[in-house]
Amino acid sequence: HLRSETFPELSKLAGFVSASILSRRVTDGTEFLIVTNWRSLEDIQRFSGPDVETAVVPAKVADMMVEYDRRAKHFEVIDQYAARADR
C-alpha cells in the first residue's frame, strides 16, 4: 500500500522530499517505521492540518495494522552523511 498508493500521492504534494520504510522483527510480528522528509514544517501542516503531530492514517490503512502511533514526531535534520561510492 505504501509503495502503490501512499508514496505516489505524497510525491504530488508541495514540500514532500522523500520517504523510507524501516522494519524490524518483534515478538508479535513485524514493526514498521515510516520516515518522511519534508522541506518545512509548514509543508507538513498543509498536508496534516493544524495539529502536525496528529498521524495521518487513512481508515483503510489503519484496518491493516494491529496497532499504530496516533501521534507523529517531527525532527529537524541537523546534518547528513552518506557513504562514499568507493566503499
Coordinates of C-alpha atoms in Angstrom, one line a residue:
H1 CA 0.0 0.0 0.0
L2 CA 2.8 2.4 0.8
R3 CA 4.6 1.9 -2.5
S4 CA 1.5 1.7 -4.7
E5 CA -0.7 4.4 -3.1
T6 CA 0.7 6.4 -0.2
F7 CA 4.1 7.4 -1.6
P8 CA 2.8 8.3 -5.1
E9 CA 0.2 10.5 -3.5
L10 CA 2.7 12.1 -1.2
S11 CA 5.1 12.8 -4.1
K12 CA 2.4 15.1 -5.6
L13 CA 2.4 17.4 -2.5
A14 CA 4.4 20.6 -2.4
G15 CA 7.3 20.2 0.1
F16 CA 7.5 16.4 0.2
V17 CA 11.1 15.3 -0.3
S18 CA 11.3 11.5 0.3
A19 CA 10.2 8.6 2.4
S20 CA 11.8 5.4 3.8
I21 CA 10.3 2.2 5.2
L22 CA 12.2 0.7 8.1
S23 CA 11.2 -2.6 9.7
R24 CA 12.2 -4.9 12.5
R25 CA 11.0 -8.3 13.8
V26 CA 9.3 -8.1 17.1
T27 CA 7.6 -10.8 19.2
D28 CA 4.2 -10.3 17.7
G29 CA 5.3 -9.9 14.1
T30 CA 7.0 -7.0 12.3
E31 CA 7.1 -3.4 13.3
F32 CA 7.4 -0.7 10.7
L33 CA 8.7 2.8 11.0
I34 CA 7.8 5.2 8.1
V35 CA 10.2 8.2 7.9
T36 CA 9.2 11.1 5.6
N37 CA 11.3 14.1 4.8
W38 CA 9.7 17.4 4.1
R39 CA 11.1 20.8 3.1
S40 CA 9.5 22.5 6.1
L41 CA 7.1 22.1 9.0
E42 CA 4.7 24.4 7.1
D43 CA 4.6 21.9 4.2
I44 CA 3.7 19.2 6.7
Q45 CA 1.0 21.4 8.2
R46 CA -0.6 21.8 4.7
F47 CA -0.8 18.1 4.5
S48 CA -1.7 17.1 8.0
G49 CA -3.8 20.1 9.2
P50 CA -3.2 22.5 12.1
D51 CA -2.0 19.8 14.6
V52 CA 1.1 18.5 12.8
E53 CA 1.5 15.8 15.4
T54 CA -1.8 14.0 14.5
A55 CA -0.8 11.0 12.5
V56 CA -2.5 11.0 9.1
V57 CA -3.6 7.3 8.6
P58 CA -6.5 6.6 6.3
A59 CA -9.1 4.2 7.7
K60 CA -8.2 1.6 5.0
V61 CA -4.6 1.6 6.2
A62 CA -5.5 1.6 9.9
D63 CA -7.5 -1.5 9.3
M64 CA -4.4 -3.3 8.0
M65 CA -2.4 -2.8 11.2
V66 CA -2.6 -4.4 14.6
E67 CA -1.7 -1.0 16.2
Y68 CA -0.1 2.2 15.2
D69 CA 1.0 5.5 16.7
R70 CA -1.7 8.1 16.7
R71 CA 0.9 10.9 17.1
A72 CA 3.7 11.8 14.7
K73 CA 7.1 13.1 15.9
H74 CA 9.0 15.7 13.9
F75 CA 12.7 16.3 13.9
E76 CA 14.9 18.8 12.2
V77 CA 17.8 17.4 10.1
I78 CA 21.0 18.9 11.6
D79 CA 23.5 17.2 9.3
Q80 CA 23.5 14.3 6.8
Y81 CA 26.2 11.9 5.8
A82 CA 26.4 9.4 3.0
A83 CA 28.8 6.5 2.4
R84 CA 31.5 7.1 -0.2
A85 CA 30.8 5.4 -3.5
D86 CA 34.1 3.6 -3.5
R87 CA 33.3 1.6 -0.4

